[in-house]
Amino acid sequence: MKIYVVGIGPGNSDFMTPMARAAIEESDVIVGYTLYVDLVKDLTAGKEVKSTAMKQEVDRCRMALESALEGKTVAFVCSGDAGVYGMAGVMAEVAEDHPEVEIVTVPGITAACSGAAVLGAPLIHDFAVISLSDLLTPWEKIEKRLKLAAEADFVVCLYNPKSKKRHDYIDKAADLMSAFKAWDTPCGYVKNIGREGETAVVCTLADLKENDDIDMFTTVFVGNSQTKVINGKLVTPRGYKGV
Ligand code: SAH
């Protein structure tokens, strides 16, 4: 009775840890959002695969629990890291009344880290990760976090920057942060990290506004007051003297 909640990394299997691969290989049942199950299909031949559409997270957890209670080993696959806007916490909540089911979180490379690597080294110092999705968090709270992170001069990494319904949230976020960050602050964004169509753009805070390129498969990076562009790469200095 075991459920692995597996972070598979941002994209194809090159980004997956050997631990994640082993957890999937050991499992009888694979559960996950259709797109992520598809990303690991080279590992799932002969296994029972249960995939569901996007907004059925709790149902997916229940499916995983049911299979585990039947005595099967289950891998619940999430993109990036399983514990960063992933399902590791929800799985623990859903299985709360079944302590006999062992839940193992298998970490993965989150979009902040894989995207930062594509852009250069923007997160080198203190940074804040903020999701612009208000599906589960009130927008007022998101606004407060954006403002305070900007005021404290954090590098800010934005997840869920846009969806069809939230097309102007990134504009609002840029406006809010502009109270404390200059409009020419170096920024960047990466789409489809590690997947087909990966694209990275280095730009400024002003360029994040009315930007049709940014979508729900994009991670956005907003520099701090020290962040600069070096040979096309977005870099936040670590602060060493003499470089
Ligand atoms: N658990 C995931 C995050 C899920 S939230 C992780 O640790 O990476 C979904 C958001 O993550 C997306 O809206 C996007 O901002 C970011 N994201 C996840 N995978 C991505 C990828 N391959 N390329 C770009 N952004 C990605």
XYZ file of N, CA and C and ligand atoms in Angstrom, residues 10 79-81 84-86 109-111 158-161 190-193 195 216-219, ligand 1:
95
model
N 10.257 19.246 -15.615
C 9.441 20.102 -16.471
C 9.032 19.487 -17.798
N 3.949 17.469 -12.771
C 5.056 18.114 -13.489
C 5.945 18.828 -12.472
N 7.190 19.046 -12.866
C 8.112 19.780 -12.003
C 8.348 19.050 -10.706
N 8.149 19.752 -9.603
C 8.289 19.151 -8.284
C 6.895 18.817 -7.746
N 5.639 21.525 -5.116
C 5.551 22.947 -5.464
C 4.341 23.107 -6.379
N 3.264 23.641 -5.852
C 1.984 23.682 -6.569
C 1.686 22.314 -7.187
N 2.114 21.276 -6.459
C 1.896 19.909 -6.942
C 0.884 19.209 -6.060
N 12.543 18.566 -10.564
C 13.058 19.915 -10.848
C 11.874 20.828 -11.131
N 11.671 21.816 -10.264
C 10.546 22.720 -10.439
C 10.841 23.737 -11.551
N 9.776 24.308 -12.124
C 9.935 25.239 -13.249
C 10.823 26.435 -12.889
N 7.225 33.956 -11.162
C 5.763 33.855 -11.236
C 5.334 32.575 -11.952
N 4.538 31.763 -11.248
C 3.925 30.580 -11.845
C 2.491 30.948 -12.242
N 1.900 30.152 -13.098
C 0.513 30.380 -13.534
C 0.288 31.840 -13.923
N 1.116 32.398 -14.810
C 1.016 33.834 -15.078
C -0.250 34.221 -15.840
N 10.191 31.893 -19.746
C 10.478 30.686 -20.517
C 9.182 29.904 -20.693
N 8.938 29.537 -21.954
C 7.743 28.753 -22.292
C 8.143 27.316 -22.574
N 7.287 26.400 -22.157
C 7.486 24.981 -22.491
C 8.893 24.485 -22.169
N 9.324 24.751 -20.955
C 10.663 24.332 -20.527
C 10.814 22.811 -20.706
N 10.302 21.019 -23.085
C 9.313 20.384 -23.965
C 9.463 20.931 -25.375
N -0.157 29.950 -20.160
C -0.175 29.135 -18.936
C 0.980 28.133 -18.861
N 1.720 27.961 -19.962
C 2.879 27.071 -19.922
C 4.174 27.876 -19.829
N 4.070 29.068 -19.251
C 5.211 29.977 -19.149
C 5.531 30.242 -17.680
N 6.818 30.345 -17.377
C 7.257 30.786 -16.053
C 8.006 32.107 -16.244
N 4.598 21.434 -9.917
C 5.008 22.315 -10.993
C 4.198 23.592 -11.016
C 2.733 23.418 -11.350
S 1.880 24.975 -11.455
C 6.500 22.630 -10.864
O 7.089 22.355 -9.814
O 7.091 23.126 -11.825
C 1.834 25.230 -13.208
C 2.727 26.367 -13.619
O 4.090 25.951 -13.514
C 2.570 26.821 -15.059
O 1.516 27.764 -15.205
C 3.918 27.443 -15.344
O 4.002 28.747 -14.791
C 4.853 26.536 -14.547
N 5.403 25.439 -15.374
C 5.294 24.123 -15.106
N 5.924 23.393 -16.049
C 6.425 24.269 -16.942
C 7.183 24.128 -18.168
N 7.545 22.932 -18.640
N 7.526 25.279 -18.825
C 7.188 26.490 -18.355
N 6.482 26.682 -17.219
C 6.104 25.585 -16.521
